Tab-separated table of C-alpha atoms in Angstrom:
chain	number	residue	atom	x	y	z
A	1	MET	CA	40.741	-19.355	13.385
A	2	GLY	CA	40.763	-16.304	15.707
A	3	GLU	CA	38.242	-15.595	18.401
A	4	LYS	CA	34.837	-14.518	17.088
A	5	VAL	CA	33.630	-10.940	17.470
A	6	LYS	CA	30.855	-10.838	20.061
A	7	VAL	CA	27.859	-8.507	20.247
A	8	LYS	CA	25.154	-7.908	22.842
A	9	SER	CA	22.514	-10.596	23.237
A	10	LEU	CA	19.092	-10.116	21.661
A	11	GLU	CA	16.223	-9.177	23.944
A	12	LYS	CA	13.952	-12.077	24.966
A	13	GLU	CA	10.440	-10.966	24.072
A	14	GLU	CA	7.085	-12.432	25.126
A	15	LEU	CA	4.987	-11.110	22.251
A	16	LYS	CA	2.699	-13.347	20.204
A	17	ARG	CA	3.496	-13.894	16.512
A	18	ASP	CA	-0.044	-13.328	15.271
A	19	LEU	CA	0.531	-11.037	12.275
A	20	LYS	CA	-0.081	-12.809	8.967
A	21	ASN	CA	1.922	-12.288	5.792
A	22	ARG	CA	-0.970	-10.352	4.216
A	23	HIS	CA	-1.013	-8.008	7.220
A	24	LEU	CA	2.691	-7.281	6.835
A	25	GLN	CA	2.376	-6.843	3.068
A	26	MET	CA	-0.290	-4.152	3.441
A	27	ILE	CA	1.285	-2.541	6.509
A	28	SER	CA	4.542	-2.139	4.567
A	29	ILE	CA	2.940	0.077	1.921
A	30	GLY	CA	0.253	1.612	4.112
A	31	GLY	CA	2.805	2.999	6.548
A	32	ALA	CA	4.243	5.231	3.848
A	33	ILE	CA	0.904	6.605	2.646
A	34	GLY	CA	-0.499	9.240	4.968
A	35	THR	CA	-2.352	12.476	4.381
A	36	GLY	CA	0.721	13.921	2.657
A	37	LEU	CA	0.114	12.294	-0.733
A	38	PHE	CA	-3.518	13.390	-0.979
A	39	TYR	CA	-3.029	17.020	0.046
A	40	GLY	CA	0.700	17.608	0.591
A	41	ALA	CA	1.924	16.449	-2.833
A	42	SER	CA	0.939	19.800	-4.340
A	43	SER	CA	3.590	21.639	-2.295
A	44	ALA	CA	6.381	19.344	-3.495
A	45	ILE	CA	5.244	19.625	-7.127
A	46	LYS	CA	5.094	23.427	-6.910
A	47	ALA	CA	8.613	23.521	-5.458
A	48	ALA	CA	10.315	21.531	-8.238
A	49	GLY	CA	7.793	21.437	-11.087
A	50	PRO	CA	7.815	18.283	-13.262
A	51	ALA	CA	11.370	17.597	-12.023
A	52	ILE	CA	9.782	16.377	-8.788
A	53	ILE	CA	9.565	13.013	-10.585
A	54	LEU	CA	13.367	12.736	-10.510
A	55	THR	CA	13.434	13.696	-6.822
A	56	TYR	CA	10.995	10.942	-5.897
A	57	VAL	CA	12.808	8.364	-8.036
A	58	PHE	CA	16.199	9.248	-6.505
A	59	ALA	CA	14.693	9.099	-3.020
A	60	GLY	CA	13.060	5.786	-3.941
A	61	ILE	CA	16.419	4.265	-4.919
A	62	ALA	CA	17.901	5.305	-1.564
A	63	ILE	CA	14.871	3.867	0.240
A	64	TYR	CA	15.358	0.600	-1.649
A	65	PHE	CA	18.833	0.172	-0.141
A	66	ILE	CA	17.640	1.239	3.319
A	67	MET	CA	14.815	-1.294	3.247
A	68	ARG	CA	17.022	-4.112	1.960
A	69	ALA	CA	19.474	-3.383	4.792
A	70	LEU	CA	16.583	-3.438	7.260
A	71	GLY	CA	15.365	-6.700	5.734
A	72	GLU	CA	18.711	-8.412	6.273
A	73	LEU	CA	18.757	-7.293	9.908
A	74	ALA	CA	15.086	-8.103	10.574
A	75	VAL	CA	15.265	-11.639	9.163
A	76	ALA	CA	18.399	-12.379	11.185
A	77	GLU	CA	17.131	-10.675	14.345
A	78	PRO	CA	13.304	-10.322	14.273
A	79	VAL	CA	12.666	-8.255	17.405
A	80	SER	CA	9.965	-5.656	18.006
A	81	GLY	CA	12.523	-2.941	18.786
A	82	SER	CA	13.953	-3.197	15.250
A	83	TYR	CA	16.319	-0.297	14.533
A	84	VAL	CA	16.239	0.852	18.181
A	85	SER	CA	17.415	-2.598	19.249
A	86	TYR	CA	20.037	-2.620	16.466
A	87	ALA	CA	21.328	0.799	17.567
A	88	ASN	CA	21.793	-0.537	21.096
A	89	ARG	CA	23.356	-3.764	19.816
A	90	TYR	CA	25.683	-2.518	17.063
A	91	ILE	CA	26.361	1.182	17.672
A	92	SER	CA	25.983	2.287	21.300
A	93	ARG	CA	23.633	1.975	24.228
A	94	TYR	CA	23.244	5.760	24.343
A	95	LEU	CA	22.077	5.881	20.722
A	96	GLY	CA	19.530	3.146	21.431
A	97	PHE	CA	18.403	5.083	24.505
A	98	MET	CA	18.198	8.396	22.635
A	99	LEU	CA	16.443	6.975	19.569
A	100	GLY	CA	14.043	4.878	21.629
A	101	TRP	CA	13.004	7.714	23.906
A	102	SER	CA	12.558	9.998	20.902
A	103	LYS	CA	9.520	7.888	20.050
A	104	PRO	CA	7.219	9.438	22.694
A	105	VAL	CA	8.250	12.853	21.344
A	106	ILE	CA	7.508	11.657	17.810
A	107	VAL	CA	4.148	10.268	18.947
A	108	VAL	CA	3.243	13.735	20.200
A	109	ALA	CA	4.502	15.198	16.917
A	110	VAL	CA	2.724	12.718	14.625
A	111	SER	CA	-0.496	12.760	16.623
A	112	ALA	CA	-0.499	16.560	16.787
A	113	ALA	CA	0.058	16.772	13.019
A	114	GLU	CA	-2.283	13.971	11.921
A	115	LEU	CA	-5.018	14.732	14.473
A	116	ASN	CA	-4.940	18.365	13.408
A	117	ALA	CA	-5.300	17.316	9.768
A	118	LEU	CA	-8.016	14.787	10.643
A	119	GLY	CA	-10.021	17.401	12.548
A	120	LYS	CA	-9.895	19.750	9.571
A	121	TYR	CA	-11.164	17.021	7.250
A	122	VAL	CA	-14.046	16.331	9.644
A	123	HIS	CA	-14.835	20.059	9.336
A	124	PHE	CA	-15.636	19.397	5.667
A	125	TRP	CA	-18.870	17.736	6.821
A	126	PHE	CA	-19.254	19.171	10.332
A	127	PRO	CA	-17.713	22.666	10.375
A	128	GLN	CA	-18.723	23.361	13.982
A	129	PHE	CA	-17.245	20.164	15.433
A	130	PRO	CA	-14.070	20.972	17.458
A	131	ILE	CA	-10.767	19.574	16.173
A	132	TRP	CA	-9.807	18.362	19.646
A	133	ALA	CA	-13.084	16.406	19.979
A	134	SER	CA	-12.466	14.510	16.718
A	135	ALA	CA	-8.943	13.809	17.913
A	136	LEU	CA	-10.032	12.479	21.301
A	137	ILE	CA	-12.663	10.124	19.845
A	138	ILE	CA	-10.221	8.589	17.348
A	139	VAL	CA	-7.446	8.168	19.929
A	140	ILE	CA	-9.763	6.298	22.329
A	141	ILE	CA	-10.993	3.975	19.547
A	142	LEU	CA	-7.452	3.184	18.405
A	143	PHE	CA	-6.261	2.589	21.962
A	144	THR	CA	-9.002	-0.032	22.323
A	145	VAL	CA	-8.052	-1.708	19.024
A	146	ASN	CA	-4.385	-1.904	20.014
A	147	THR	CA	-5.129	-3.318	23.470
A	148	ILE	CA	-7.274	-6.283	22.395
A	149	GLY	CA	-4.563	-8.153	20.494
A	150	VAL	CA	-2.017	-7.835	17.694
A	151	LYS	CA	-4.259	-9.786	15.287
A	152	VAL	CA	-6.995	-7.150	15.732
A	153	TYR	CA	-4.471	-4.391	15.039
A	154	GLY	CA	-3.196	-6.217	11.965
A	155	GLU	CA	-6.704	-6.707	10.585
A	156	ALA	CA	-7.663	-3.072	11.214
A	157	GLU	CA	-4.482	-1.761	9.609
A	158	PHE	CA	-4.875	-4.139	6.657
A	159	TRP	CA	-8.288	-2.732	5.731
A	160	LEU	CA	-7.374	0.891	6.454
A	161	SER	CA	-4.331	0.547	4.200
A	162	PHE	CA	-6.379	-1.321	1.595
A	163	ILE	CA	-8.758	1.656	1.289
A	164	LYS	CA	-5.838	4.065	0.829
A	165	VAL	CA	-4.096	1.917	-1.751
A	166	THR	CA	-7.344	1.298	-3.662
A	167	ALA	CA	-8.061	5.040	-3.891
A	168	ILE	CA	-4.577	5.711	-5.255
A	169	ALA	CA	-4.813	2.814	-7.719
A	170	PHE	CA	-8.092	4.163	-9.112
A	171	MET	CA	-6.628	7.664	-9.380
A	172	VAL	CA	-3.636	6.346	-11.342
A	173	ILE	CA	-5.893	4.289	-13.636
A	174	PHE	CA	-8.294	7.200	-14.212
A	175	GLY	CA	-5.326	9.501	-14.825
A	176	ILE	CA	-3.872	7.191	-17.467
A	177	LEU	CA	-7.273	7.031	-19.200
A	178	MET	CA	-7.394	10.845	-19.263
A	179	ILE	CA	-3.812	11.162	-20.542
A	180	PHE	CA	-4.073	8.676	-23.415
A	181	PHE	CA	-7.798	8.446	-24.252
A	182	GLY	CA	-9.293	11.740	-23.087
A	183	VAL	CA	-11.719	10.095	-20.661
A	184	GLY	CA	-13.171	12.876	-18.520
A	185	ASN	CA	-11.656	15.493	-20.853
A	186	HIS	CA	-14.328	15.601	-23.601
A	187	GLY	CA	-12.564	12.841	-25.515
A	188	GLN	CA	-9.365	14.861	-25.951
A	189	PRO	CA	-6.231	13.084	-24.640
A	190	VAL	CA	-4.430	15.326	-22.167
A	191	GLY	CA	-1.051	14.272	-23.537
A	192	PHE	CA	2.300	15.298	-22.089
A	193	GLY	CA	2.260	19.033	-22.706
A	194	ASN	CA	2.184	19.962	-19.017
A	195	ILE	CA	5.628	18.410	-18.534
A	196	VAL	CA	7.372	20.682	-21.056
A	197	ASN	CA	5.172	23.799	-20.923
A	198	ASN	CA	5.151	26.449	-18.174
A	199	GLY	CA	8.927	26.747	-17.896
A	200	GLY	CA	9.956	23.272	-19.012
A	201	PHE	CA	10.896	20.210	-16.984
A	202	PHE	CA	13.110	22.206	-14.568
A	203	PRO	CA	11.126	25.451	-14.127
A	204	ASN	CA	12.693	26.299	-10.757
A	205	GLY	CA	16.159	24.971	-11.532
A	206	ILE	CA	18.362	23.096	-9.096
A	207	GLN	CA	17.048	25.230	-6.214
A	208	GLY	CA	13.554	23.832	-6.713
A	209	ILE	CA	14.833	20.255	-6.724
A	210	LEU	CA	16.865	20.773	-3.544
A	211	VAL	CA	13.908	22.339	-1.725
A	212	SER	CA	11.721	19.360	-2.659
A	213	VAL	CA	14.188	16.698	-1.454
A	214	SER	CA	13.095	16.904	2.192
A	215	MET	CA	9.453	16.716	1.059
A	216	ALA	CA	10.230	13.509	-0.830
A	217	ALA	CA	11.931	12.080	2.264
A	218	PHE	CA	8.871	12.877	4.383
A	219	ALA	CA	6.689	11.142	1.785
A	220	TYR	CA	8.570	7.849	2.222
A	221	GLY	CA	8.606	8.106	6.005
A	222	GLY	CA	7.006	5.126	7.695
A	223	VAL	CA	8.355	2.324	5.495
A	224	GLU	CA	10.992	1.587	8.135
A	225	ASP	CA	8.275	0.717	10.651
A	226	LEU	CA	7.820	-2.586	8.847
A	227	GLY	CA	10.801	-3.753	10.897
A	228	LEU	CA	8.970	-2.984	14.141
A	229	ALA	CA	6.365	-5.610	13.253
A	230	ALA	CA	9.076	-8.264	12.852
A	231	GLY	CA	8.738	-9.388	16.455
A	232	GLU	CA	5.082	-10.361	15.986
A	233	VAL	CA	4.866	-11.755	12.469
A	234	GLU	CA	4.500	-15.489	11.943
A	235	ASP	CA	7.111	-17.255	9.843
A	236	ALA	CA	9.419	-14.210	9.847
A	237	ASP	CA	12.003	-15.886	7.573
A	238	LYS	CA	9.486	-15.892	4.710
A	239	SER	CA	7.120	-13.021	5.536
A	240	ILE	CA	9.725	-10.279	6.023
A	241	PRO	CA	11.606	-10.857	2.721
A	242	LYS	CA	8.297	-10.882	0.816
A	243	ALA	CA	7.231	-7.588	2.391
A	244	ILE	CA	10.653	-5.963	1.888
A	245	ASN	CA	10.819	-7.041	-1.763
A	246	ALA	CA	7.303	-5.763	-2.414
A	247	VAL	CA	7.521	-2.405	-0.656
A	248	PHE	CA	9.902	-0.783	-3.181
A	249	TRP	CA	7.811	-1.715	-6.220
A	250	ARG	CA	4.522	-0.863	-4.549
A	251	ILE	CA	5.737	2.575	-3.527
A	252	LEU	CA	7.109	3.089	-7.031
A	253	ILE	CA	3.715	2.206	-8.533
A	254	PHE	CA	1.356	3.781	-6.009
A	255	TYR	CA	3.296	6.786	-4.728
A	256	VAL	CA	5.673	7.779	-7.529
A	257	GLY	CA	3.096	6.648	-10.089
A	258	ALA	CA	0.509	8.972	-8.560
A	259	ILE	CA	2.957	11.906	-8.633
A	260	VAL	CA	3.835	11.235	-12.294
A	261	VAL	CA	0.152	11.119	-13.279
A	262	LEU	CA	-0.610	14.377	-11.438
A	263	VAL	CA	2.338	16.190	-13.035
A	264	ILE	CA	1.202	15.085	-16.499
A	265	LEU	CA	-2.471	15.939	-15.905
A	266	PHE	CA	-2.160	19.418	-14.396
A	267	PRO	CA	0.093	22.457	-14.927
A	268	TRP	CA	2.560	22.345	-12.026
A	269	SER	CA	2.111	26.061	-11.287
A	270	THR	CA	-1.615	25.677	-10.550
A	271	MET	CA	-1.335	22.401	-8.636
A	272	GLY	CA	-3.533	22.393	-5.550
A	273	SER	CA	-4.914	25.886	-6.116
A	274	SER	CA	-8.455	24.492	-6.162
A	275	GLY	CA	-7.989	21.855	-3.455
A	276	SER	CA	-6.661	18.323	-3.696
A	277	PRO	CA	-5.694	17.244	-7.248
A	278	PHE	CA	-7.157	13.826	-6.354
A	279	VAL	CA	-10.581	15.457	-6.016
A	280	GLU	CA	-10.256	17.032	-9.455
A	281	VAL	CA	-9.332	13.711	-11.096
A	282	PHE	CA	-12.301	11.927	-9.505
A	283	SER	CA	-14.621	14.826	-10.413
A	284	ARG	CA	-13.555	14.858	-14.064
A	285	ILE	CA	-14.094	11.129	-14.394
A	286	GLY	CA	-17.702	11.651	-13.303
A	287	ILE	CA	-17.692	10.281	-9.773
A	288	PRO	CA	-20.458	11.999	-7.774
A	289	ALA	CA	-19.450	13.702	-4.534
A	290	ALA	CA	-15.764	13.299	-5.440
A	291	ALA	CA	-14.713	15.742	-2.726
A	292	SER	CA	-16.532	13.711	-0.079
A	293	VAL	CA	-14.993	10.472	-1.350
A	294	ILE	CA	-11.453	11.842	-1.133
A	295	ASN	CA	-12.193	13.492	2.204
A	296	PHE	CA	-13.244	10.091	3.542
A	297	VAL	CA	-10.089	8.448	2.159
A	298	VAL	CA	-7.866	11.123	3.708
A	299	ILE	CA	-9.531	10.634	7.102
A	300	ILE	CA	-8.863	6.895	6.714
A	301	ALA	CA	-5.230	7.712	5.843
A	302	ALA	CA	-4.858	9.781	9.014
A	303	VAL	CA	-6.508	7.096	11.171
A	304	SER	CA	-4.240	4.441	9.626
A	305	THR	CA	-1.134	6.490	10.385
A	306	LEU	CA	-2.240	6.998	13.992
A	307	ASN	CA	-3.109	3.314	14.377
A	308	ALA	CA	0.344	2.332	13.150
A	309	SER	CA	1.922	4.944	15.421
A	310	ILE	CA	0.389	3.392	18.546
A	311	PHE	CA	1.485	-0.091	17.487
A	312	VAL	CA	5.088	0.549	16.452
A	313	ASN	CA	5.966	3.062	19.156
A	314	SER	CA	4.537	0.944	21.969
A	315	ARG	CA	6.768	-1.900	20.739
A	316	VAL	CA	9.801	0.373	20.848
A	317	ILE	CA	9.043	1.341	24.456
A	318	TYR	CA	8.485	-2.337	25.321
A	319	ASN	CA	11.828	-3.276	23.763
A	320	LEU	CA	13.575	-0.400	25.559
A	321	ALA	CA	12.419	-1.885	28.860
A	322	LEU	CA	13.918	-5.246	27.877
A	323	GLN	CA	17.194	-3.470	27.028
A	324	LYS	CA	17.067	-1.956	30.540
A	325	ASN	CA	16.954	1.461	28.893
A	326	ALA	CA	13.479	2.042	30.360
A	327	PRO	CA	11.716	1.083	33.617
A	328	ALA	CA	10.923	-2.641	33.810
A	329	PHE	CA	7.157	-2.128	34.231
A	330	LEU	CA	6.989	-0.856	30.628
A	331	GLY	CA	8.003	-4.349	29.499
A	332	LYS	CA	4.967	-6.112	30.954
A	333	VAL	CA	2.457	-7.873	28.673
A	334	ASN	CA	-1.206	-8.770	29.256
A	335	ASN	CA	-2.878	-12.173	28.805
A	336	THR	CA	-3.116	-11.662	25.016
A	337	LYS	CA	0.645	-10.927	24.882
A	338	VAL	CA	0.144	-7.226	24.128
A	339	PRO	CA	2.571	-4.831	25.880
A	340	GLN	CA	-0.374	-3.075	27.501
A	341	VAL	CA	1.601	-0.746	29.774
A	342	ALA	CA	3.648	0.496	26.805
A	343	VAL	CA	0.432	0.948	24.788
A	344	MET	CA	-1.054	2.946	27.672
A	345	PHE	CA	2.082	5.100	27.800
A	346	ILE	CA	1.833	5.871	24.072
A	347	PHE	CA	-1.892	6.570	24.517
A	348	CYS	CA	-0.994	9.217	27.106
A	349	MET	CA	1.479	10.772	24.665
A	350	MET	CA	-1.288	10.961	22.067
A	351	LEU	CA	-3.480	12.753	24.586
A	352	VAL	CA	-0.717	15.360	24.774
A	353	GLY	CA	-1.179	15.715	21.003
A	354	VAL	CA	-4.895	16.296	21.595
A	355	VAL	CA	-4.073	19.036	24.122
A	356	ILE	CA	-1.682	20.677	21.657
A	357	ASN	CA	-4.445	20.679	19.050
A	358	TYR	CA	-6.679	22.434	21.576
A	359	LEU	CA	-4.062	25.065	22.457
A	360	LEU	CA	-2.315	25.538	19.088
A	361	PRO	CA	-4.633	24.249	16.336
A	362	GLU	CA	-3.141	26.359	13.540
A	363	GLN	CA	0.585	26.083	14.323
A	364	ALA	CA	0.653	22.380	15.255
A	365	PHE	CA	0.895	20.790	11.797
A	366	THR	CA	3.780	22.890	10.409
A	367	ILE	CA	5.963	22.757	13.526
A	368	PHE	CA	5.571	19.066	14.280
A	369	SER	CA	5.833	17.840	10.690
A	370	SER	CA	9.366	19.257	10.503
A	371	ILE	CA	10.368	17.404	13.686
A	372	VAL	CA	9.094	14.113	12.262
A	373	VAL	CA	11.290	14.456	9.143
A	374	PHE	CA	14.445	14.800	11.231
A	375	SER	CA	13.490	11.718	13.258
A	376	ILE	CA	12.887	9.727	10.081
A	377	THR	CA	16.348	10.532	8.696
A	378	THR	CA	17.924	9.527	12.036
A	379	CYS	CA	16.148	6.137	11.970
A	380	TRP	CA	17.300	5.506	8.404
A	381	ALA	CA	20.902	6.403	9.266
A	382	VAL	CA	20.822	4.000	12.230
A	383	ILE	CA	19.536	1.195	9.984
A	384	LEU	CA	22.350	1.706	7.466
A	385	ILE	CA	25.139	2.024	10.052
A	386	SER	CA	23.817	-0.981	12.003
A	387	HIS	CA	23.756	-3.003	8.793
A	388	LEU	CA	27.330	-2.024	7.941
A	389	LYS	CA	28.479	-3.231	11.366
A	390	PHE	CA	26.280	-6.348	11.302
A	391	ARG	CA	27.673	-7.492	7.944
A	392	ARG	CA	31.242	-6.590	8.926
A	393	ILE	CA	30.963	-8.786	12.031
A	394	LYS	CA	29.562	-11.646	9.937
A	395	ILE	CA	32.500	-11.305	7.527
A	396	MET	CA	35.028	-11.263	10.383
A	397	ASN	CA	33.396	-14.326	11.951
A	398	ASN	CA	33.194	-16.091	8.567
A	399	GLU	CA	29.398	-16.338	8.956
A	400	VAL	CA	28.099	-14.584	5.837
A	401	HIS	CA	26.792	-17.934	4.597
A	402	THR	CA	24.389	-18.032	7.574
A	403	ILE	CA	22.590	-14.851	6.465
A	404	LYS	CA	19.204	-15.892	5.059
A	405	TYR	CA	18.401	-12.596	3.306
A	406	LEU	CA	21.307	-10.665	1.796
A	407	ALA	CA	21.082	-6.952	0.994
A	408	PRO	CA	22.668	-6.293	-2.429
A	409	PHE	CA	25.693	-4.115	-3.260
A	410	TYR	CA	27.175	-4.145	0.248
A	411	PRO	CA	28.678	-1.776	1.358
A	412	TYR	CA	28.015	0.640	-1.522
A	413	GLY	CA	24.230	0.537	-1.173
A	414	ASP	CA	24.604	1.602	2.470
A	415	TYR	CA	26.982	4.403	1.487
A	416	LEU	CA	24.560	5.650	-1.176
A	417	GLY	CA	21.772	5.709	1.404
A	418	LEU	CA	23.920	7.684	3.855
A	419	VAL	CA	24.866	10.211	1.154
A	420	PHE	CA	21.168	10.678	0.404
A	421	LEU	CA	20.462	11.365	4.090
A	422	VAL	CA	23.241	13.970	4.240
A	423	ILE	CA	21.669	15.655	1.208
A	424	VAL	CA	18.231	15.565	2.863
A	425	ILE	CA	19.553	17.198	6.035
A	426	GLY	CA	21.389	19.821	3.984
A	427	CYS	CA	18.275	20.569	1.939
A	428	MET	CA	16.220	20.987	5.102
A	429	THR	CA	18.184	24.167	5.811
A	430	LEU	CA	16.700	25.714	2.650
A	431	ARG	CA	13.181	25.676	4.120
A	432	SER	CA	12.452	28.027	7.000
A	433	THR	CA	9.727	25.736	8.391
A	434	MET	CA	12.250	22.884	8.593
A	435	ARG	CA	14.984	24.768	10.453
A	436	VAL	CA	13.117	24.466	13.742
A	437	SER	CA	13.761	20.711	13.622
A	438	PHE	CA	17.523	21.279	14.018
A	439	ILE	CA	16.943	23.285	17.193
A	440	VAL	CA	14.531	20.701	18.569
A	441	ALA	CA	16.778	17.750	17.611
A	442	GLY	CA	19.874	19.345	19.149
A	443	THR	CA	18.016	20.215	22.338
A	444	TYR	CA	16.581	16.716	22.580
A	445	ALA	CA	19.997	15.050	22.047
A	446	ILE	CA	21.467	17.058	24.948
A	447	ILE	CA	18.519	16.307	27.246
A	448	ALA	CA	18.646	12.611	26.285
A	449	TYR	CA	22.384	12.451	27.033
A	450	ILE	CA	21.893	13.978	30.483
A	451	ALA	CA	18.977	11.597	31.151
A	452	TYR	CA	21.042	8.641	29.917
A	453	LYS	CA	23.946	9.488	32.212
A	454	PHE	CA	21.581	9.936	35.151
A	455	TYR	CA	19.728	6.693	34.359
A	456	THR	CA	22.849	4.549	33.949
A	457	LYS	CA	24.481	6.071	37.040
A	458	LYS	CA	21.370	5.284	39.078
A	459	GLU	CA	21.358	1.767	37.604
A	460	SER	CA	24.945	1.097	38.741
A	461	THR	CA	24.348	2.218	42.342
């Protein structure tokens, strides 16, 4: 037998494995459900019409292969850096450096977008309350939650995600009752007329479908962060496969199911013209103060997204320090085994998001949302390429039998996922609001390369 192919050693982490299986199960679905489904789904439906269902299903299939690839990696190598660690280990140190240090930029982007949205939802009840003030209060609360201990974070995220998922489940159930039994529609079943009327199933043709592809990708963004919890979950060999296996079906039921119900219930051309379609469903079913109920749920969705952002991105920064791709002090943990310095660093980045909301409250959401999409596609590509190399090394070393959780259809599932990502990036060029992300991404890659060269040169002297 020839000499085995060697790879870089895994980082030795000091984090406490205090996340339970139920935490991971809910985090896996909750990470993908932000404010976008409750208010942003209307834009995607208007772009493609009823054909948006096919877009979400196709995207869901690609996500299935991405998540199974991540699952194989995470079970074999359960570290908090997840895909950033895998990039450093299987692709190149520069890519790990670039992807890892993109996280503070993404924190600013996500916090600017979600805090802006959150502030506007608070305006529903308190129209005079400044957006930046709402943002600052929430950021301070979440910083405290994330500093106490990972179990506190897991419990908080479990219940925040539970509220989101419950709201969607009720909407889907109520929608089905309206479609088949006419509940909330004077006893007249809504039926399936809205799918074929108003221009048919493909009212905007292939152009509409292509425009909606990037929206579908953004909708699934966050599922990959399940891997970032791998370094702190107990019994990773069992918990991670359960969460990975569940996430595809739960997203199919809760996310795609919600989109299907909305498309059947309402004419696609009028979707969102009178506010959130979720509000209309709850109003028709007879729930008092439906708008306030959904407004509360959307605020919870934003808080959940921000809570997860602090957790996962602080772990990336912590892992970067262990890779020696960041200053060593960022890898320090407190007495509860929380990477407190990294959490503080991410907290400071969120404060930048608060400042942006103060200076540019109207422009923040559109600009930063487009940047987040490009980052998401990069993370997914890294997962797939890392998995291809990981499995290839196992095959060369005759160690496939040691893999505890095998992703199916290797390597074709990875190739399908990569083709989907190329399509997403191509479709982003069709939307003017998305084109700014190419400029930002290109600029960042150049700056990161210069910083990487400077950092590694300084390290060697």
